[in-house]
Amino acid sequence: MRPPLPPFDRASAEAKVRAAEDAWNTRDPERVAAAYTEDSVWRNRDEFFTGRAAIVEFLTRKWAKENGYALRKDLWAFDGNRIAVRFQYEWHDEAGRWWRSYGNEQWEFAPDGRMARREASIDDVRIEESERRIFGPRGPEEADAVLPQR
């Protein structure tokens, strides 16, 4: 079991989103992948894959490239066993150039609370280091902060 369990209400959907944000900010592929079913189906940008092992491989590759990765997620909508999220994360490449990645995710959960399907659409925008606004995991001062539009 991976509470909170569907069907979601606002509080449980928000808790699920924050738990996902916290896990992804660890940049630990095994920890993140444990929140997904063994046969979870993913679309991330232009990649399509299935299964926890593929998730671990994908995240290992992702975080080898996206240095200094720090993420924020906000609940967009929820219904039954589905949640929609918008997110932003910042990272730098090996040349030291900074990026902000904007995206939307649609999540579908199994009865045990693990994610069975994740579809993510993401765009990257080059930023100057001075434009950064996400500096690591969310602190207490950001507990209820909502992502800015740009």
mmCIF file of C-alpha atoms in Angstrom:
data_model
loop_
_atom_site.group_PDB
_atom_site.id
_atom_site.type_symbol
_atom_site.label_atom_id
_atom_site.label_comp_id
_atom_site.label_asym_id
_atom_site.label_seq_id
_atom_site.Cartn_x
_atom_site.Cartn_y
_atom_site.Cartn_z
ATOM 1 C CA MET A 1 0.000 0.000 0.000
ATOM 2 C CA ARG A 2 1.148 3.509 -0.876
ATOM 3 C CA PRO A 3 -1.227 5.965 0.879
ATOM 4 C CA PRO A 4 -3.040 8.136 0.292
ATOM 5 C CA LEU A 5 -5.248 5.801 -1.703
ATOM 6 C CA PRO A 6 -7.798 6.596 -4.409
ATOM 7 C CA PRO A 7 -10.418 7.867 -4.729
ATOM 8 C CA PHE A 8 -8.805 11.207 -3.941
ATOM 9 C CA ASP A 9 -10.297 14.267 -2.302
ATOM 10 C CA ARG A 10 -8.502 17.639 -2.373
ATOM 11 C CA ALA A 11 -6.440 16.953 0.750
ATOM 12 C CA SER A 12 -5.329 13.473 -0.328
ATOM 13 C CA ALA A 13 -4.555 14.641 -3.887
ATOM 14 C CA GLU A 14 -2.423 17.488 -2.517
ATOM 15 C CA ALA A 15 -0.649 15.044 -0.200
ATOM 16 C CA LYS A 16 0.071 12.736 -3.159
ATOM 17 C CA VAL A 17 1.517 15.628 -5.173
ATOM 18 C CA ARG A 18 3.749 16.770 -2.293
ATOM 19 C CA ALA A 19 4.960 13.219 -1.676
ATOM 20 C CA ALA A 20 5.905 12.934 -5.355
ATOM 21 C CA GLU A 21 7.729 16.290 -5.251
ATOM 22 C CA ASP A 22 9.632 15.262 -2.134
ATOM 23 C CA ALA A 23 10.639 11.903 -3.615
ATOM 24 C CA TRP A 24 11.759 13.351 -6.962
ATOM 25 C CA ASN A 25 13.863 15.970 -5.158
ATOM 26 C CA THR A 26 15.917 13.161 -3.598
ATOM 27 C CA ARG A 27 17.117 12.275 -7.120
ATOM 28 C CA ASP A 28 17.117 8.638 -5.989
ATOM 29 C CA PRO A 29 15.804 6.527 -8.910
ATOM 30 C CA GLU A 30 15.051 3.475 -6.735
ATOM 31 C CA ARG A 31 13.088 5.509 -4.180
ATOM 32 C CA VAL A 32 11.081 7.286 -6.876
ATOM 33 C CA ALA A 33 10.388 4.083 -8.826
ATOM 34 C CA ALA A 34 8.989 2.380 -5.700
ATOM 35 C CA ALA A 35 5.925 4.665 -5.968
ATOM 36 C CA TYR A 36 4.979 3.093 -9.331
ATOM 37 C CA THR A 37 3.401 -0.262 -10.132
ATOM 38 C CA GLU A 38 5.680 -2.994 -11.497
ATOM 39 C CA ASP A 39 4.051 -2.513 -14.932
ATOM 40 C CA SER A 40 3.621 1.268 -14.810
ATOM 41 C CA VAL A 41 3.264 2.853 -18.261
ATOM 42 C CA TRP A 42 5.142 6.101 -18.905
ATOM 43 C CA ARG A 43 5.343 8.789 -21.528
ATOM 44 C CA ASN A 44 7.993 11.369 -20.762
ATOM 45 C CA ARG A 45 8.458 13.896 -23.551
ATOM 46 C CA ASP A 46 9.071 11.656 -26.580
ATOM 47 C CA GLU A 47 9.966 8.500 -24.650
ATOM 48 C CA PHE A 48 7.526 5.663 -24.013
ATOM 49 C CA PHE A 49 8.349 2.772 -21.697
ATOM 50 C CA THR A 50 6.847 0.311 -19.237
ATOM 51 C CA GLY A 51 7.948 -1.100 -15.901
ATOM 52 C CA ARG A 52 9.831 -0.169 -12.784
ATOM 53 C CA ALA A 53 13.227 -1.245 -14.169
ATOM 54 C CA ALA A 54 12.741 1.089 -17.150
ATOM 55 C CA ILE A 55 11.771 3.908 -14.762
ATOM 56 C CA VAL A 56 14.992 3.420 -12.775
ATOM 57 C CA GLU A 57 17.049 3.408 -15.987
ATOM 58 C CA PHE A 58 15.313 6.544 -17.263
ATOM 59 C CA LEU A 59 15.715 8.472 -13.995
ATOM 60 C CA THR A 60 19.369 7.431 -13.659
ATOM 61 C CA ARG A 61 20.042 8.804 -17.147
ATOM 62 C CA LYS A 62 17.956 11.942 -16.493
ATOM 63 C CA TRP A 63 19.733 12.937 -13.303
ATOM 64 C CA ALA A 64 23.161 12.225 -14.786
ATOM 65 C CA LYS A 65 22.391 15.022 -17.278
ATOM 66 C CA GLU A 66 20.259 17.397 -15.186
ATOM 67 C CA ASN A 67 22.721 18.640 -12.560
ATOM 68 C CA GLY A 68 21.462 20.564 -9.533
ATOM 69 C CA TYR A 69 17.893 19.392 -10.250
ATOM 70 C CA ALA A 70 15.256 21.000 -7.985
ATOM 71 C CA LEU A 71 11.505 20.551 -8.561
ATOM 72 C CA ARG A 72 8.157 22.071 -7.590
ATOM 73 C CA LYS A 73 4.783 20.417 -8.344
ATOM 74 C CA ASP A 74 1.271 21.858 -7.951
ATOM 75 C CA LEU A 75 -2.046 20.055 -8.031
ATOM 76 C CA TRP A 76 -4.053 21.062 -11.094
ATOM 77 C CA ALA A 77 -7.089 18.744 -10.908
ATOM 78 C CA PHE A 78 -8.207 15.374 -9.541
ATOM 79 C CA ASP A 79 -11.037 12.890 -10.041
ATOM 80 C CA GLY A 80 -11.347 9.396 -8.622
ATOM 81 C CA ASN A 81 -8.004 7.673 -9.193
ATOM 82 C CA ARG A 82 -6.539 10.418 -11.431
ATOM 83 C CA ILE A 83 -4.507 13.527 -10.662
ATOM 84 C CA ALA A 84 -3.253 16.259 -13.005
ATOM 85 C CA VAL A 85 -0.177 18.249 -12.005
ATOM 86 C CA ARG A 86 1.768 21.196 -13.326
ATOM 87 C CA PHE A 87 5.430 21.503 -12.434
ATOM 88 C CA GLN A 88 8.640 23.430 -12.894
ATOM 89 C CA TYR A 89 12.179 22.347 -12.226
ATOM 90 C CA GLU A 90 15.569 23.932 -12.682
ATOM 91 C CA TRP A 91 18.869 22.319 -13.525
ATOM 92 C CA HIS A 92 22.174 23.015 -15.223
ATOM 93 C CA ASP A 93 23.974 21.134 -17.940
ATOM 94 C CA GLU A 94 27.626 20.099 -17.964
ATOM 95 C CA ALA A 95 28.603 23.447 -19.502
ATOM 96 C CA GLY A 96 27.014 25.277 -16.546
ATOM 97 C CA ARG A 97 24.035 26.633 -18.513
ATOM 98 C CA TRP A 98 20.840 26.838 -16.453
ATOM 99 C CA TRP A 99 17.428 25.644 -17.609
ATOM 100 C CA ARG A 100 13.886 25.828 -16.288
ATOM 101 C CA SER A 101 11.668 22.985 -17.418
ATOM 102 C CA TYR A 102 7.897 23.524 -17.415
ATOM 103 C CA GLY A 103 5.438 20.682 -17.678
ATOM 104 C CA ASN A 104 2.156 18.960 -17.055
ATOM 105 C CA GLU A 105 1.579 15.407 -15.903
ATOM 106 C CA GLN A 106 -1.438 13.169 -15.867
ATOM 107 C CA TRP A 107 -1.353 10.400 -13.293
ATOM 108 C CA GLU A 108 -3.519 7.306 -12.910
ATOM 109 C CA PHE A 109 -3.315 5.225 -9.729
ATOM 110 C CA ALA A 110 -3.870 1.574 -8.898
ATOM 111 C CA PRO A 111 -6.075 0.741 -5.884
ATOM 112 C CA ASP A 112 -2.937 0.282 -3.703
ATOM 113 C CA GLY A 113 -1.940 3.935 -4.257
ATOM 114 C CA ARG A 114 0.949 3.244 -6.638
ATOM 115 C CA MET A 115 0.997 5.100 -9.935
ATOM 116 C CA ALA A 116 0.043 2.861 -12.858
ATOM 117 C CA ARG A 117 0.336 5.488 -15.592
ATOM 118 C CA ARG A 118 2.304 8.739 -15.958
ATOM 119 C CA GLU A 119 2.194 10.996 -18.982
ATOM 120 C CA ALA A 120 4.427 14.084 -18.985
ATOM 121 C CA SER A 121 4.740 16.930 -21.458
ATOM 122 C CA ILE A 122 7.771 19.153 -20.801
ATOM 123 C CA ASP A 123 9.381 22.247 -22.351
ATOM 124 C CA ASP A 124 12.851 23.587 -21.494
ATOM 125 C CA VAL A 125 13.652 27.296 -21.335
ATOM 126 C CA ARG A 126 17.212 28.607 -21.035
ATOM 127 C CA ILE A 127 17.617 30.918 -18.017
ATOM 128 C CA GLU A 128 20.471 32.865 -16.487
ATOM 129 C CA GLU A 129 21.705 31.641 -13.138
ATOM 130 C CA SER A 130 20.511 34.958 -11.661
ATOM 131 C CA GLU A 131 16.944 34.043 -12.739
ATOM 132 C CA ARG A 132 16.831 30.873 -10.651
ATOM 133 C CA ARG A 133 14.038 30.588 -8.116
ATOM 134 C CA ILE A 134 14.119 26.904 -7.121
ATOM 135 C CA PHE A 135 17.133 26.146 -4.936
ATOM 136 C CA GLY A 136 16.436 22.687 -3.562
ATOM 137 C CA PRO A 137 13.644 20.832 -1.819
ATOM 138 C CA ARG A 138 10.720 22.947 -0.630
ATOM 139 C CA GLY A 139 11.364 24.516 2.762
ATOM 140 C CA PRO A 140 8.806 25.423 5.442
ATOM 141 C CA GLU A 141 8.600 28.993 4.131
ATOM 142 C CA GLU A 142 7.245 27.612 0.838
ATOM 143 C CA ALA A 143 4.748 25.176 2.346
ATOM 144 C CA ASP A 144 1.718 26.634 0.555
ATOM 145 C CA ALA A 145 3.447 28.477 -2.290
ATOM 146 C CA VAL A 146 1.991 28.110 -5.782
ATOM 147 C CA LEU A 147 4.165 28.102 -8.893
ATOM 148 C CA PRO A 148 4.396 31.388 -10.794
ATOM 149 C CA GLN A 149 3.172 31.350 -14.391
ATOM 150 C CA ARG A 150 6.593 32.115 -15.910
#
